[in-house]
């Protein structure tokens, strides 16, 4: 009582969030380590349910926030409680916990290499952060085929023509039913397709990309919009705004709507878009 009462008062002070986080990060791993393996296993599901609660979103803009404190404490636990990859990805994006969720995902990917969920989450997070090298490193470990690793290496070093040819060769061989590639995982097939698109963008092959996007308009609305912008096809760009608005990332739509307004000489509209 002589210790807890003053601590409770300190922790409820509005300016003590950093102190509360540090205290929790120090105490929780010690409590976790005192549990038996069976008790730890029983605690994992309630812990996952707690982390997934939507009421934590009230604190998403705070630094530190509750989720950051929890993940920091979990990182210090031995053994680590196994948190699903989808949940860690969600927490990283919505609570500014990238620096905490990614090391956990890396650890689980190393501990459970046969489970693809860790690699999927890491690839998505690295993609959102624009960390191409780390994403390539993930795929270098995950890729089933040496041909994929070769194409990734060419892309990483900026050999765009060679990388595009390598990705296209992989895709053509798979479509031809070659036994070496016939059982390629779906994620790796998507990587080949995305690699061809990235290479085409780097080589300014917008006409080729436009034909590809038109063939799959519902699946590629963002690419269709980007091609129209790069090709200065303003009429098509406007039609995409209206016909596929709900399928497009709002930030991309607003940026290109601003460009279209400037092209049309509607400067007041462009300023309004910029201030949104």
PDB file of C-alpha atoms in Angstrom, residues 16-233:
ATOM      1  CA  UNK A  16       2.915  11.066 -16.915  1.00  0.00           C
ATOM      2  CA  UNK A  17       2.243   8.947 -20.014  1.00  0.00           C
ATOM      3  CA  UNK A  18       5.953   8.451 -20.714  1.00  0.00           C
ATOM      4  CA  UNK A  19       6.576   7.408 -17.105  1.00  0.00           C
ATOM      5  CA  UNK A  20       3.597   5.023 -17.160  1.00  0.00           C
ATOM      6  CA  UNK A  21       4.884   3.438 -20.379  1.00  0.00           C
ATOM      7  CA  UNK A  22       8.394   2.984 -19.003  1.00  0.00           C
ATOM      8  CA  UNK A  23       7.033   1.453 -15.808  1.00  0.00           C
ATOM      9  CA  UNK A  24       4.787  -0.955 -17.694  1.00  0.00           C
ATOM     10  CA  UNK A  25       7.589  -1.962 -20.086  1.00  0.00           C
ATOM     11  CA  UNK A  26       9.760  -2.731 -17.070  1.00  0.00           C
ATOM     12  CA  UNK A  27       7.150  -4.631 -15.044  1.00  0.00           C
ATOM     13  CA  UNK A  28       5.230  -6.689 -17.623  1.00  0.00           C
ATOM     14  CA  UNK A  29       8.171  -8.773 -18.963  1.00  0.00           C
ATOM     15  CA  UNK A  30       9.151  -9.637 -15.400  1.00  0.00           C
ATOM     16  CA  UNK A  31       5.612 -10.810 -14.663  1.00  0.00           C
ATOM     17  CA  UNK A  32       5.548 -12.778 -17.917  1.00  0.00           C
ATOM     18  CA  UNK A  33       8.790 -14.535 -17.080  1.00  0.00           C
ATOM     19  CA  UNK A  34       7.341 -15.724 -13.755  1.00  0.00           C
ATOM     20  CA  UNK A  35       4.581 -17.660 -15.522  1.00  0.00           C
ATOM     21  CA  UNK A  36       4.912 -21.289 -16.535  1.00  0.00           C
ATOM     22  CA  UNK A  37       4.807 -22.233 -20.212  1.00  0.00           C
ATOM     23  CA  UNK A  38       1.203 -23.414 -19.814  1.00  0.00           C
ATOM     24  CA  UNK A  39       0.147 -20.177 -18.122  1.00  0.00           C
ATOM     25  CA  UNK A  40       1.877 -18.111 -20.806  1.00  0.00           C
ATOM     26  CA  UNK A  41       0.041 -20.047 -23.523  1.00  0.00           C
ATOM     27  CA  UNK A  42      -3.306 -19.430 -21.805  1.00  0.00           C
ATOM     28  CA  UNK A  43      -2.586 -15.689 -21.632  1.00  0.00           C
ATOM     29  CA  UNK A  44      -1.853 -15.264 -25.351  1.00  0.00           C
ATOM     30  CA  UNK A  45      -5.474 -15.320 -26.596  1.00  0.00           C
ATOM     31  CA  UNK A  46      -6.728 -12.712 -24.064  1.00  0.00           C
ATOM     32  CA  UNK A  47      -3.685 -10.585 -24.932  1.00  0.00           C
ATOM     33  CA  UNK A  48      -4.551 -10.752 -28.655  1.00  0.00           C
ATOM     34  CA  UNK A  49      -8.168  -9.835 -27.902  1.00  0.00           C
ATOM     35  CA  UNK A  50      -7.010  -6.855 -25.841  1.00  0.00           C
ATOM     36  CA  UNK A  51      -4.667  -5.557 -28.552  1.00  0.00           C
ATOM     37  CA  UNK A  52      -7.460  -5.823 -31.132  1.00  0.00           C
ATOM     38  CA  UNK A  53      -9.935  -3.664 -29.187  1.00  0.00           C
ATOM     39  CA  UNK A  54     -11.154  -0.685 -31.206  1.00  0.00           C
ATOM     40  CA  UNK A  55     -11.259   1.683 -28.235  1.00  0.00           C
ATOM     41  CA  UNK A  56      -7.472   1.995 -28.422  1.00  0.00           C
ATOM     42  CA  UNK A  57      -8.005   4.157 -31.531  1.00  0.00           C
ATOM     43  CA  UNK A  58      -8.876   7.054 -29.233  1.00  0.00           C
ATOM     44  CA  UNK A  59      -5.164   7.235 -28.451  1.00  0.00           C
ATOM     45  CA  UNK A  60      -3.770   6.558 -31.926  1.00  0.00           C
ATOM     46  CA  UNK A  61      -2.337  10.081 -32.282  1.00  0.00           C
ATOM     47  CA  UNK A  62      -0.634  10.057 -28.866  1.00  0.00           C
ATOM     48  CA  UNK A  63       3.050   9.334 -28.458  1.00  0.00           C
ATOM     49  CA  UNK A  64       3.506   7.120 -26.585  1.00  0.00           C
ATOM     50  CA  UNK A  65       0.118   5.446 -26.795  1.00  0.00           C
ATOM     51  CA  UNK A  66      -1.220   2.306 -25.134  1.00  0.00           C
ATOM     52  CA  UNK A  67      -0.460   0.046 -28.100  1.00  0.00           C
ATOM     53  CA  UNK A  68       3.124   1.268 -28.316  1.00  0.00           C
ATOM     54  CA  UNK A  69       3.526   0.523 -24.618  1.00  0.00           C
ATOM     55  CA  UNK A  70       2.092  -2.965 -25.027  1.00  0.00           C
ATOM     56  CA  UNK A  71       4.257  -3.827 -28.038  1.00  0.00           C
ATOM     57  CA  UNK A  72       7.368  -2.468 -26.371  1.00  0.00           C
ATOM     58  CA  UNK A  73       6.658  -4.640 -23.337  1.00  0.00           C
ATOM     59  CA  UNK A  74       5.949  -7.690 -25.506  1.00  0.00           C
ATOM     60  CA  UNK A  75       9.275  -7.211 -27.314  1.00  0.00           C
ATOM     61  CA  UNK A  76      11.045  -7.632 -23.959  1.00  0.00           C
ATOM     62  CA  UNK A  77       9.261 -10.896 -23.096  1.00  0.00           C
ATOM     63  CA  UNK A  78      10.973 -14.279 -23.312  1.00  0.00           C
ATOM     64  CA  UNK A  79       9.600 -16.276 -24.969  1.00  0.00           C
ATOM     65  CA  UNK A  80       7.626 -13.861 -27.124  1.00  0.00           C
ATOM     66  CA  UNK A  81       3.859 -14.382 -27.186  1.00  0.00           C
ATOM     67  CA  UNK A  82       2.847 -15.251 -30.751  1.00  0.00           C
ATOM     68  CA  UNK A  83       0.760 -12.353 -32.082  1.00  0.00           C
ATOM     69  CA  UNK A  84      -0.906 -12.874 -35.513  1.00  0.00           C
ATOM     70  CA  UNK A  85       0.782 -11.098 -38.416  1.00  0.00           C
ATOM     71  CA  UNK A  86      -2.419  -9.372 -39.514  1.00  0.00           C
ATOM     72  CA  UNK A  87      -2.888  -7.821 -36.079  1.00  0.00           C
ATOM     73  CA  UNK A  88       0.731  -6.636 -35.894  1.00  0.00           C
ATOM     74  CA  UNK A  89       0.386  -5.074 -39.341  1.00  0.00           C
ATOM     75  CA  UNK A  90      -2.803  -3.282 -38.280  1.00  0.00           C
ATOM     76  CA  UNK A  91      -1.200  -1.976 -35.084  1.00  0.00           C
ATOM     77  CA  UNK A  92       1.881  -0.755 -36.958  1.00  0.00           C
ATOM     78  CA  UNK A  93      -0.195   1.265 -39.424  1.00  0.00           C
ATOM     79  CA  UNK A  94      -2.811   2.701 -37.081  1.00  0.00           C
ATOM     80  CA  UNK A  95      -0.753   3.396 -33.948  1.00  0.00           C
ATOM     81  CA  UNK A  96       2.550   4.548 -35.445  1.00  0.00           C
ATOM     82  CA  UNK A  97       4.167   1.383 -34.120  1.00  0.00           C
ATOM     83  CA  UNK A  98       6.201   0.448 -37.197  1.00  0.00           C
ATOM     84  CA  UNK A  99       9.451   0.310 -35.223  1.00  0.00           C
ATOM     85  CA  UNK A 100       7.936  -2.165 -32.767  1.00  0.00           C
ATOM     86  CA  UNK A 101       5.797  -4.375 -35.012  1.00  0.00           C
ATOM     87  CA  UNK A 102       8.420  -4.962 -37.707  1.00  0.00           C
ATOM     88  CA  UNK A 103      11.054  -6.512 -35.357  1.00  0.00           C
ATOM     89  CA  UNK A 104       8.340  -8.805 -33.973  1.00  0.00           C
ATOM     90  CA  UNK A 105       7.361  -9.872 -37.495  1.00  0.00           C
ATOM     91  CA  UNK A 106      11.011 -10.499 -38.378  1.00  0.00           C
ATOM     92  CA  UNK A 107      11.421 -12.657 -35.257  1.00  0.00           C
ATOM     93  CA  UNK A 108       8.319 -14.706 -36.044  1.00  0.00           C
ATOM     94  CA  UNK A 109       9.363 -15.089 -39.697  1.00  0.00           C
ATOM     95  CA  UNK A 110      12.660 -16.561 -38.504  1.00  0.00           C
ATOM     96  CA  UNK A 111      10.956 -18.757 -35.916  1.00  0.00           C
ATOM     97  CA  UNK A 112       8.144 -19.980 -38.207  1.00  0.00           C
ATOM     98  CA  UNK A 113       9.598 -19.797 -41.752  1.00  0.00           C
ATOM     99  CA  UNK A 114       6.925 -22.147 -43.132  1.00  0.00           C
ATOM    100  CA  UNK A 115       4.148 -19.626 -42.327  1.00  0.00           C
ATOM    101  CA  UNK A 116       3.711 -17.068 -45.108  1.00  0.00           C
ATOM    102  CA  UNK A 117       1.676 -14.612 -43.011  1.00  0.00           C
ATOM    103  CA  UNK A 118       4.834 -13.022 -41.572  1.00  0.00           C
ATOM    104  CA  UNK A 119       6.356 -12.420 -45.004  1.00  0.00           C
ATOM    105  CA  UNK A 120       3.096 -10.996 -46.382  1.00  0.00           C
ATOM    106  CA  UNK A 121       2.869  -8.504 -43.518  1.00  0.00           C
ATOM    107  CA  UNK A 122       6.545  -7.510 -43.749  1.00  0.00           C
ATOM    108  CA  UNK A 123       6.306  -6.966 -47.513  1.00  0.00           C
ATOM    109  CA  UNK A 124       3.268  -4.735 -47.106  1.00  0.00           C
ATOM    110  CA  UNK A 125       4.779  -2.670 -44.289  1.00  0.00           C
ATOM    111  CA  UNK A 126       8.113  -2.242 -46.070  1.00  0.00           C
ATOM    112  CA  UNK A 127       6.191  -1.246 -49.195  1.00  0.00           C
ATOM    113  CA  UNK A 128       4.235   1.412 -47.297  1.00  0.00           C
ATOM    114  CA  UNK A 129       7.479   2.732 -45.809  1.00  0.00           C
ATOM    115  CA  UNK A 130       9.169   2.752 -49.226  1.00  0.00           C
ATOM    116  CA  UNK A 131      11.952   0.516 -47.921  1.00  0.00           C
ATOM    117  CA  UNK A 132      12.686  -1.380 -51.129  1.00  0.00           C
ATOM    118  CA  UNK A 133      15.946  -2.928 -49.933  1.00  0.00           C
ATOM    119  CA  UNK A 134      14.342  -4.504 -46.857  1.00  0.00           C
ATOM    120  CA  UNK A 135      11.460  -5.730 -48.988  1.00  0.00           C
ATOM    121  CA  UNK A 136      13.916  -7.338 -51.414  1.00  0.00           C
ATOM    122  CA  UNK A 137      15.683  -8.957 -48.459  1.00  0.00           C
ATOM    123  CA  UNK A 138      12.388 -10.501 -47.336  1.00  0.00           C
ATOM    124  CA  UNK A 139      11.754 -11.864 -50.819  1.00  0.00           C
ATOM    125  CA  UNK A 140      15.300 -13.148 -51.112  1.00  0.00           C
ATOM    126  CA  UNK A 141      14.508 -15.442 -48.174  1.00  0.00           C
ATOM    127  CA  UNK A 142      10.950 -16.193 -49.199  1.00  0.00           C
ATOM    128  CA  UNK A 143      11.238 -16.765 -52.958  1.00  0.00           C
ATOM    129  CA  UNK A 144      10.901 -20.377 -54.060  1.00  0.00           C
ATOM    130  CA  UNK A 145      12.720 -19.958 -57.387  1.00  0.00           C
ATOM    131  CA  UNK A 146      16.246 -18.753 -58.092  1.00  0.00           C
ATOM    132  CA  UNK A 147      14.857 -16.968 -61.168  1.00  0.00           C
ATOM    133  CA  UNK A 148      12.856 -14.707 -58.859  1.00  0.00           C
ATOM    134  CA  UNK A 149      15.919 -13.855 -56.780  1.00  0.00           C
ATOM    135  CA  UNK A 150      17.848 -13.087 -59.975  1.00  0.00           C
ATOM    136  CA  UNK A 151      15.137 -10.702 -61.225  1.00  0.00           C
ATOM    137  CA  UNK A 152      14.978  -8.983 -57.823  1.00  0.00           C
ATOM    138  CA  UNK A 153      18.755  -8.474 -57.823  1.00  0.00           C
ATOM    139  CA  UNK A 154      18.619  -6.870 -61.273  1.00  0.00           C
ATOM    140  CA  UNK A 155      15.833  -4.534 -60.138  1.00  0.00           C
ATOM    141  CA  UNK A 156      17.654  -3.653 -56.923  1.00  0.00           C
ATOM    142  CA  UNK A 157      20.699  -2.524 -58.919  1.00  0.00           C
ATOM    143  CA  UNK A 158      18.586  -0.504 -61.343  1.00  0.00           C
ATOM    144  CA  UNK A 159      19.025  -2.763 -64.392  1.00  0.00           C
ATOM    145  CA  UNK A 160      15.440  -2.138 -65.451  1.00  0.00           C
ATOM    146  CA  UNK A 161      15.535  -3.604 -68.975  1.00  0.00           C
ATOM    147  CA  UNK A 162      17.163  -6.813 -67.723  1.00  0.00           C
ATOM    148  CA  UNK A 163      14.852  -7.015 -64.700  1.00  0.00           C
ATOM    149  CA  UNK A 164      11.758  -6.586 -66.864  1.00  0.00           C
ATOM    150  CA  UNK A 165      12.983  -9.309 -69.214  1.00  0.00           C
ATOM    151  CA  UNK A 166      13.714 -11.635 -66.271  1.00  0.00           C
ATOM    152  CA  UNK A 167      10.259 -11.140 -64.750  1.00  0.00           C
ATOM    153  CA  UNK A 168       8.598 -11.593 -68.148  1.00  0.00           C
ATOM    154  CA  UNK A 169      10.562 -14.788 -68.778  1.00  0.00           C
ATOM    155  CA  UNK A 170       9.401 -16.193 -65.424  1.00  0.00           C
ATOM    156  CA  UNK A 171       5.800 -15.366 -66.262  1.00  0.00           C
ATOM    157  CA  UNK A 172       6.033 -16.818 -69.786  1.00  0.00           C
ATOM    158  CA  UNK A 173       7.590 -20.047 -68.544  1.00  0.00           C
ATOM    159  CA  UNK A 174       4.899 -20.413 -65.896  1.00  0.00           C
ATOM    160  CA  UNK A 175       2.134 -19.785 -68.461  1.00  0.00           C
ATOM    161  CA  UNK A 176       3.758 -22.390 -70.734  1.00  0.00           C
ATOM    162  CA  UNK A 177       3.445 -24.921 -67.928  1.00  0.00           C
ATOM    163  CA  UNK A 178       7.121 -25.636 -67.356  1.00  0.00           C
ATOM    164  CA  UNK A 179       7.432 -28.133 -64.538  1.00  0.00           C
ATOM    165  CA  UNK A 180      10.085 -26.097 -62.706  1.00  0.00           C
ATOM    166  CA  UNK A 181       7.675 -23.168 -62.249  1.00  0.00           C
ATOM    167  CA  UNK A 182       4.232 -24.743 -62.423  1.00  0.00           C
ATOM    168  CA  UNK A 183       3.782 -24.854 -58.614  1.00  0.00           C
ATOM    169  CA  UNK A 184       4.831 -21.239 -58.032  1.00  0.00           C
ATOM    170  CA  UNK A 185       3.021 -19.712 -55.003  1.00  0.00           C
ATOM    171  CA  UNK A 186       0.406 -17.073 -55.746  1.00  0.00           C
ATOM    172  CA  UNK A 187       2.385 -14.384 -53.894  1.00  0.00           C
ATOM    173  CA  UNK A 188       5.433 -15.024 -56.077  1.00  0.00           C
ATOM    174  CA  UNK A 189       3.308 -14.822 -59.228  1.00  0.00           C
ATOM    175  CA  UNK A 190       2.034 -11.443 -58.041  1.00  0.00           C
ATOM    176  CA  UNK A 191       5.617 -10.363 -57.436  1.00  0.00           C
ATOM    177  CA  UNK A 192       6.526 -11.143 -61.060  1.00  0.00           C
ATOM    178  CA  UNK A 193       3.555  -9.143 -62.321  1.00  0.00           C
ATOM    179  CA  UNK A 194       4.329  -6.210 -60.021  1.00  0.00           C
ATOM    180  CA  UNK A 195       7.983  -6.372 -61.065  1.00  0.00           C
ATOM    181  CA  UNK A 196       7.038  -6.034 -64.734  1.00  0.00           C
ATOM    182  CA  UNK A 197       4.856  -3.017 -63.893  1.00  0.00           C
ATOM    183  CA  UNK A 198       7.575  -1.353 -61.768  1.00  0.00           C
ATOM    184  CA  UNK A 199      10.128  -1.868 -64.518  1.00  0.00           C
ATOM    185  CA  UNK A 200       7.781  -0.421 -67.129  1.00  0.00           C
ATOM    186  CA  UNK A 201       7.223   2.669 -64.961  1.00  0.00           C
ATOM    187  CA  UNK A 202      10.970   3.151 -64.527  1.00  0.00           C
ATOM    188  CA  UNK A 203      11.407   2.859 -68.311  1.00  0.00           C
ATOM    189  CA  UNK A 204       8.506   5.270 -69.017  1.00  0.00           C
ATOM    190  CA  UNK A 205       6.582   2.651 -70.982  1.00  0.00           C
ATOM    191  CA  UNK A 206       3.261   4.345 -70.313  1.00  0.00           C
ATOM    192  CA  UNK A 207       1.577   3.192 -73.512  1.00  0.00           C
ATOM    193  CA  UNK A 208       2.311  -0.431 -72.607  1.00  0.00           C
ATOM    194  CA  UNK A 209       1.092   0.130 -69.060  1.00  0.00           C
ATOM    195  CA  UNK A 210      -2.050   1.845 -70.318  1.00  0.00           C
ATOM    196  CA  UNK A 211      -2.926  -1.157 -72.512  1.00  0.00           C
ATOM    197  CA  UNK A 212      -2.330  -3.453 -69.542  1.00  0.00           C
ATOM    198  CA  UNK A 213      -4.466  -1.339 -67.193  1.00  0.00           C
ATOM    199  CA  UNK A 214      -7.306  -1.081 -69.745  1.00  0.00           C
ATOM    200  CA  UNK A 215      -7.393  -4.875 -69.960  1.00  0.00           C
ATOM    201  CA  UNK A 216      -8.086  -5.026 -66.190  1.00  0.00           C
ATOM    202  CA  UNK A 217      -9.828  -1.699 -65.434  1.00  0.00           C
ATOM    203  CA  UNK A 218     -11.523  -2.824 -62.215  1.00  0.00           C
ATOM    204  CA  UNK A 219      -8.321  -4.354 -60.847  1.00  0.00           C
ATOM    205  CA  UNK A 220      -5.995  -1.515 -61.857  1.00  0.00           C
ATOM    206  CA  UNK A 221      -7.840   1.824 -61.399  1.00  0.00           C
ATOM    207  CA  UNK A 222      -4.819   3.553 -59.816  1.00  0.00           C
ATOM    208  CA  UNK A 223      -2.511   2.457 -62.636  1.00  0.00           C
ATOM    209  CA  UNK A 224      -5.078   3.528 -65.231  1.00  0.00           C
ATOM    210  CA  UNK A 225      -5.245   6.956 -63.606  1.00  0.00           C
ATOM    211  CA  UNK A 226      -1.447   7.268 -63.437  1.00  0.00           C
ATOM    212  CA  UNK A 227      -1.097   6.312 -67.099  1.00  0.00           C
ATOM    213  CA  UNK A 228      -3.664   8.919 -68.140  1.00  0.00           C
ATOM    214  CA  UNK A 229      -1.798  11.572 -66.166  1.00  0.00           C
ATOM    215  CA  UNK A 230       1.639  10.624 -67.519  1.00  0.00           C
ATOM    216  CA  UNK A 231       0.253  10.563 -71.077  1.00  0.00           C
ATOM    217  CA  UNK A 232      -1.500  13.940 -70.596  1.00  0.00           C
ATOM    218  CA  UNK A 233      -4.828  12.289 -71.442  1.00  0.00           C
TER     219      UNK A 233
END
